[in-house]
């Protein structure tokens, strides 16, 4: 099509130049005639180009002329493209209006940010939840308006934490917001903020109830365990209780299990109610790990091979009790779900800009569908085996919350029949030099 148009236009231009040269020859100068033809041809093209430029600048106020030759096709093609662009613009405008109408109806705040974190647009809910003022806040950086330290830390990581961050609402310190930043497009980000105040209140009520109930159960259970111990001693001798020896022993085992569950519930409640992050107390991790391994070897009774690779110069800043719970729960889980003869390997080392605690076993493994739920309280991937081995279903929940108090995270990799690997990732700011540990001692 284009080649045909060019050939037609070239033929028309050649004809015009031929006539101009002929007219010049008749007037006594072929060269002047040819130059006049070229000037006329150039003037025509400049005229049509000017007409097109004027129309492109103000397409609504001007009309394109009919044009001649190739310019007729150029005008028609420009007009068609303009009409198509207007249709696309109308469709995009309708989509934008529909998007804004739908986001306006959302109870959650939605804020569109550019690559620099400046506000491009936000919905009506953002005014109430985030305290934005409307048009005056367009173009301002979001971290200049939301100044909570937790949000600054989260936003500084470009919103890489999938779980988001919880902060007090800027407009009401009694309310709690959950905020997540989702990257999209060419460096843009979408900030979603949700009011989770009621959810937090329910969670606090549940946690308080569990803690109070567990605390109240400790006393009567201790009394029952005391009587069962006395009856157990009597049942071991020839007497009236000797026939009840097996039932009494079973009751003692179950009461011990209940005491473990209550102790874990109280421990978990304390971790959940702990305000802020753990203190920066120097903790001798190699010594702590050595103690936990000694306990694990006693529990294993030489049924497992336990190996340790420990960096003796790598220490942490945190709470000794919390970190002991992390290591002991991970190691006891590995023992519980690894058959006799299996191998368990614990590794404590520096990896890039973090410290990493890894517990690797050759146990029964975990199905992929269960991995994301393992840190839920009382969730068991293998209920029958957990009850058989005395698991409470709270160990990994305790590990998760203890790590969160240390600004750390837990990752799990597993394959059924091939074993599991639990990794605790401690940030560089939680590392402690041996000299600081010695000074603290």
XYZ file of C-alpha atoms in Angstrom:
441
model
C 0.000 0.000 0.000
C 2.724 2.482 1.004
C 4.876 1.558 -1.994
C 1.913 2.106 -4.312
C 1.188 5.542 -2.813
C 4.829 6.576 -3.154
C 4.995 5.411 -6.763
C 1.776 7.285 -7.622
C 3.029 10.455 -5.915
C 6.420 10.130 -7.625
C 4.643 9.826 -10.998
C 2.502 12.890 -10.243
C 5.547 14.926 -9.183
C 7.461 13.831 -12.277
C 4.556 14.869 -14.503
C 4.437 18.295 -12.828
C 8.169 18.783 -13.277
C 7.929 17.690 -16.910
C 5.186 20.251 -17.609
C 7.215 22.945 -15.796
C 10.318 22.109 -17.850
C 8.259 22.167 -21.063
C 6.787 25.563 -20.118
C 10.298 26.865 -19.442
C 11.524 25.551 -22.791
C 8.691 27.342 -24.553
C 9.657 30.539 -22.714
C 13.333 30.075 -23.571
C 14.766 28.602 -20.311
C 14.185 24.935 -19.454
C 16.247 25.233 -16.234
C 14.155 28.107 -14.916
C 11.016 26.208 -15.721
C 12.314 23.140 -13.894
C 13.281 25.246 -10.856
C 9.886 26.884 -10.859
C 8.254 23.447 -10.893
C 10.369 22.306 -7.949
C 9.495 25.483 -6.042
C 5.794 24.947 -6.714
C 6.033 21.312 -5.651
C 7.865 22.264 -2.440
C 5.329 25.025 -1.693
C 2.465 22.539 -2.053
C 4.096 20.071 0.357
C 4.890 22.818 2.856
C 1.315 24.069 2.679
C -0.136 20.635 3.356
C 2.381 19.997 6.157
C 1.409 23.292 7.775
C -2.281 22.378 7.487
C -1.624 19.019 9.149
C 0.441 20.602 11.947
C -2.238 23.209 12.637
C -4.893 20.494 12.816
C -2.792 18.305 15.129
C -2.428 21.222 17.539
C -6.176 21.962 17.666
C -8.078 19.027 16.155
C -11.374 20.145 17.726
C -11.255 23.695 16.274
C -9.937 23.017 12.761
C -10.886 20.764 9.920
C -8.491 18.999 7.639
C -8.690 20.052 3.961
C -9.340 17.425 1.335
C -5.730 17.474 0.171
C -4.327 16.248 -3.111
C -2.155 13.296 -3.987
C -0.446 11.544 -1.137
C -1.600 14.249 1.267
C -5.196 13.105 0.860
C -4.160 9.685 2.241
C -2.024 11.270 4.977
C -4.964 13.413 6.093
C -7.350 10.469 6.068
C -4.954 8.233 7.977
C -4.323 10.971 10.587
C -8.059 11.482 10.968
C -8.657 7.742 11.417
C -5.892 7.479 14.007
C -7.284 10.479 15.852
C -10.738 8.903 15.998
C -9.267 5.623 17.256
C -7.277 7.482 19.920
C -10.420 9.300 21.073
C -12.261 5.974 21.348
C -9.418 4.469 23.358
C -9.324 7.544 25.574
C -13.047 7.244 26.221
C -12.689 3.559 27.069
C -9.771 4.263 29.412
C -11.676 7.121 30.982
C -14.630 4.798 31.599
C -12.301 2.207 33.165
C -10.692 4.836 35.407
C -14.102 6.156 36.472
C -15.269 2.619 37.217
C -12.077 1.914 39.176
C -12.460 5.090 41.220
C -16.125 4.379 41.860
C -15.352 0.834 43.027
C -12.442 1.913 45.250
C -14.559 4.699 46.721
C -17.013 2.029 47.871
C -14.232 0.023 49.543
C -13.943 0.278 53.344
C -10.157 -0.094 52.987
C -7.895 2.813 52.135
C -6.182 2.636 48.737
C -3.312 4.945 47.800
C -1.452 4.916 44.476
C 2.243 5.829 44.828
C 4.846 6.585 42.184
C 8.394 5.207 42.137
C 9.522 7.864 44.638
C 6.738 7.068 47.097
C 4.774 10.231 46.267
C 0.971 10.125 46.367
C -0.654 10.037 42.940
C -4.244 9.257 43.955
C -6.210 7.915 46.922
C -9.813 6.934 47.646
C -12.259 8.415 50.137
C -11.467 5.828 52.843
C -7.843 7.000 52.932
C -9.016 10.379 54.232
C -10.616 8.815 57.297
C -8.145 6.001 57.970
C -4.835 7.644 57.068
C -5.731 11.261 57.792
C -5.044 12.468 54.232
C -6.457 15.913 53.465
C -7.375 15.617 49.823
C -5.797 17.557 46.970
C -3.102 19.261 49.131
C -1.542 15.846 49.865
C -1.231 14.838 46.195
C 2.467 14.731 45.308
C 3.699 14.419 48.906
C 5.775 11.432 50.011
C 3.707 8.921 51.964
C 6.434 8.338 54.579
C 6.329 12.058 55.398
C 2.653 11.702 56.286
C 2.774 8.289 58.001
C 5.649 8.792 60.422
C 5.389 5.685 62.597
C 8.827 3.957 62.898
C 7.430 0.517 62.006
C 5.957 1.872 58.767
C 9.212 3.655 57.910
C 11.135 0.405 58.422
C 8.631 -1.550 56.329
C 8.425 1.054 53.554
C 12.219 1.357 53.497
C 12.329 -2.317 52.482
C 10.071 -1.446 49.506
C 7.233 -3.384 51.096
C 8.972 -6.735 50.700
C 7.262 -8.211 53.750
C 4.268 -10.144 52.509
C 2.513 -9.955 55.868
C 2.437 -6.136 55.903
C 2.803 -4.015 59.034
C 0.522 -2.932 61.878
C 0.597 0.660 63.151
C -1.717 2.943 65.175
C -4.064 4.984 62.990
C -2.704 8.535 62.465
C -6.131 10.020 63.094
C -6.951 7.857 66.146
C -4.229 6.272 68.279
C -6.800 3.875 69.775
C -7.352 2.266 66.364
C -4.982 -0.133 64.632
C -4.278 -0.266 60.919
C -2.820 -3.104 58.871
C -0.872 -1.720 55.910
C 0.559 -3.518 52.922
C 2.384 -2.041 49.918
C 2.011 -3.923 46.619
C 4.380 -3.086 43.732
C 2.923 -3.028 40.211
C 3.482 -1.494 36.793
C 6.590 0.541 36.063
C 7.850 1.215 39.586
C 4.422 2.170 40.966
C 3.034 0.862 44.240
C -0.423 0.429 45.709
C -0.792 0.975 49.456
C -3.707 -0.809 51.123
C -4.699 0.090 54.695
C -7.327 -1.803 56.675
C -8.835 -1.048 60.086
C -8.222 -4.148 62.238
C -9.131 -2.574 65.574
C -12.008 -4.960 66.286
C -9.954 -7.938 65.169
C -7.159 -6.918 67.548
C -9.640 -6.510 70.388
C -11.012 -9.998 69.776
C -7.475 -11.349 69.598
C -6.535 -9.644 72.866
C -9.707 -10.983 74.513
C -8.931 -14.493 73.306
C -5.336 -14.250 74.458
C -6.348 -12.945 77.887
C -8.960 -15.661 78.240
C -6.458 -18.396 77.361
C -3.858 -16.939 79.723
C -6.328 -16.546 82.593
C -7.891 -19.962 82.049
C -4.468 -21.615 81.857
C -3.346 -19.837 85.004
C -6.482 -20.894 86.892
C -6.074 -24.503 85.749
C -2.534 -24.778 87.095
C -3.550 -24.960 90.778
C -6.235 -27.693 90.579
C -4.073 -29.655 88.144
C -1.110 -29.438 90.510
C -3.310 -30.785 93.313
C -4.559 -33.626 91.134
C -1.008 -34.463 90.069
C 0.067 -34.541 93.724
C -2.624 -37.050 94.621
C -1.854 -39.124 91.534
C 1.818 -39.255 92.502
C 0.849 -40.461 95.978
C -1.505 -43.049 94.502
C 1.221 -44.089 92.071
C 3.569 -44.851 94.930
C 0.861 -46.859 96.678
C -0.046 -48.760 93.513
C 3.531 -49.938 93.129
C 3.246 -51.882 96.399
C 1.073 -54.849 97.180
C -2.105 -53.334 98.461
C -5.577 -52.179 97.540
C -4.333 -49.798 94.784
C -2.082 -52.323 93.070
C -4.887 -53.329 90.697
C -5.165 -49.665 89.620
C -1.492 -49.344 88.756
C -1.925 -49.052 84.965
C -4.881 -46.585 85.059
C -3.044 -44.445 87.617
C 0.096 -44.381 85.463
C -1.977 -43.362 82.447
C -3.630 -40.568 84.437
C -0.191 -39.390 85.558
C 0.989 -39.286 81.928
C -2.076 -37.346 80.819
C -1.812 -34.897 83.716
C 1.852 -34.332 82.795
C 0.782 -33.647 79.224
C -1.857 -31.191 80.441
C 0.778 -29.409 82.523
C 2.988 -29.124 79.433
C 0.085 -27.705 77.419
C -0.732 -25.157 80.119
C 2.927 -24.160 80.421
C 3.135 -23.688 76.642
C -0.123 -21.698 76.584
C 1.160 -19.371 79.286
C 4.490 -19.033 77.484
C 2.717 -18.205 74.223
C 0.412 -15.717 75.942
C 3.425 -13.964 77.470
C 5.119 -13.755 74.079
C 1.990 -12.384 72.390
C 1.388 -9.787 75.078
C 5.007 -8.633 75.136
C 5.168 -4.984 74.096
C 7.608 -4.201 71.324
C 10.778 -6.103 70.539
C 12.972 -8.099 72.897
C 15.642 -6.238 74.865
C 19.194 -6.094 73.527
C 20.777 -8.347 76.142
C 23.893 -10.257 75.003
C 23.129 -13.987 74.682
C 25.837 -16.643 74.351
C 24.212 -18.646 71.560
C 26.910 -21.361 71.281
C 26.539 -22.144 75.008
C 22.747 -22.047 74.774
C 22.767 -24.406 71.777
C 25.178 -26.783 73.531
C 22.811 -26.980 76.517
C 19.768 -27.690 74.335
C 21.668 -30.381 72.394
C 22.598 -32.053 75.682
C 18.913 -32.106 76.663
C 17.975 -33.468 73.224
C 20.538 -36.269 73.448
C 19.057 -37.273 76.796
C 15.541 -37.342 75.293
C 16.723 -39.253 72.243
C 18.386 -41.931 74.364
C 20.893 -42.636 71.548
C 18.108 -43.356 69.047
C 19.137 -40.497 66.741
C 22.347 -39.085 65.369
C 22.555 -35.406 66.391
C 25.216 -33.300 64.681
C 26.030 -29.650 65.340
C 27.933 -27.047 63.351
C 28.239 -23.952 65.541
C 30.112 -20.702 64.999
C 31.595 -20.121 68.464
C 32.053 -16.384 67.797
C 28.465 -15.698 66.727
C 26.214 -14.287 69.456
C 22.864 -12.484 69.587
C 21.217 -9.578 71.356
C 17.884 -10.614 72.816
C 16.145 -12.569 75.571
C 17.789 -15.797 76.771
C 14.479 -17.513 77.626
C 12.903 -16.710 74.256
C 15.908 -17.933 72.285
C 16.086 -21.090 74.400
C 12.433 -21.766 73.529
C 13.206 -21.357 69.818
C 16.121 -23.802 69.797
C 14.548 -26.373 72.135
C 11.204 -26.434 70.320
C 12.802 -26.858 66.899
C 15.118 -29.603 68.135
C 12.396 -31.446 70.064
C 10.147 -31.299 66.988
C 12.921 -32.823 64.906
C 13.306 -35.642 67.460
C 9.567 -36.202 67.638
C 9.079 -36.573 63.879
C 12.293 -38.401 63.009
C 12.142 -42.202 63.338
C 14.840 -43.985 65.379
C 18.085 -44.232 63.434
C 17.469 -40.890 61.707
C 19.884 -37.973 61.563
C 19.361 -34.434 62.888
C 21.755 -31.622 62.034
C 21.811 -28.205 63.729
C 23.736 -25.383 62.112
C 24.413 -21.913 63.607
C 26.344 -19.647 61.255
C 26.542 -16.233 59.632
C 24.975 -16.067 56.167
C 25.574 -12.852 54.169
C 24.093 -10.053 56.313
C 22.209 -12.253 58.790
C 22.694 -15.041 61.327
C 20.903 -18.273 60.552
C 19.875 -21.155 62.783
C 19.007 -24.277 60.776
C 17.565 -27.540 62.109
C 17.562 -30.254 59.453
C 16.159 -33.748 59.964
C 15.594 -36.923 57.959
C 12.122 -37.413 59.387
C 8.701 -38.052 57.880
C 8.492 -34.618 56.227
C 5.537 -32.286 55.774
C 3.090 -31.914 52.889
C 3.195 -28.583 51.045
C -0.430 -27.793 51.969
C 0.420 -27.972 55.681
C 3.577 -25.837 55.729
C 1.826 -22.459 55.742
C -0.282 -23.471 58.757
C 2.380 -25.053 60.941
C 2.813 -21.958 63.125
C -0.889 -21.844 64.018
C -1.589 -22.868 67.597
C -2.712 -26.508 67.987
C -2.266 -27.199 64.263
C -0.739 -30.605 63.598
C 0.204 -31.969 60.199
C 0.131 -35.500 61.623
C -2.410 -35.536 64.469
C -2.035 -39.213 65.363
C 1.766 -39.091 65.554
C 1.737 -35.809 67.485
C -0.545 -37.263 70.158
C 1.486 -40.455 70.262
C 4.720 -38.540 70.860
C 3.196 -36.057 73.298
C 3.262 -32.923 71.159
C 1.129 -29.978 72.263
C 0.767 -28.306 68.861
C 2.089 -25.043 70.312
C 5.835 -25.363 69.740
C 6.065 -23.691 66.339
C 3.599 -20.974 67.383
C 5.966 -20.194 70.265
C 8.919 -20.204 67.868
C 7.149 -17.797 65.505
C 6.260 -15.265 68.204
C 9.656 -15.498 69.899
C 11.340 -14.792 66.559
C 9.016 -11.856 65.858
C 10.065 -10.337 69.190
C 13.642 -10.561 67.898
C 12.761 -8.942 64.546
C 13.401 -12.312 62.922
C 11.513 -14.821 60.814
C 11.031 -18.555 60.294
C 11.164 -20.336 56.939
C 10.292 -23.998 56.377
C 11.284 -26.369 53.616
C 10.097 -29.950 53.622
C 9.237 -32.914 51.456
C 7.192 -35.922 52.630
C 9.417 -38.905 53.267
C 12.660 -36.921 52.896
C 12.745 -34.737 56.004
C 12.427 -31.046 56.861
C 14.531 -27.941 57.341
C 13.529 -25.123 59.695
C 15.493 -21.883 59.327
C 15.510 -18.933 61.719
C 16.744 -15.697 60.135
C 18.203 -13.124 62.554
C 19.010 -9.646 61.149
C 22.475 -8.124 61.405
C 21.330 -5.571 64.013
C 20.678 -8.482 66.407
C 24.247 -9.781 66.250
C 26.592 -9.260 69.181
C 30.387 -9.234 69.258
C 32.110 -11.644 71.705
C 33.797 -8.669 73.429
C 30.390 -7.198 74.270
C 29.278 -10.567 75.640
C 32.359 -10.812 77.834
C 31.789 -7.269 79.142
C 28.183 -8.161 79.993
C 29.341 -11.255 81.857
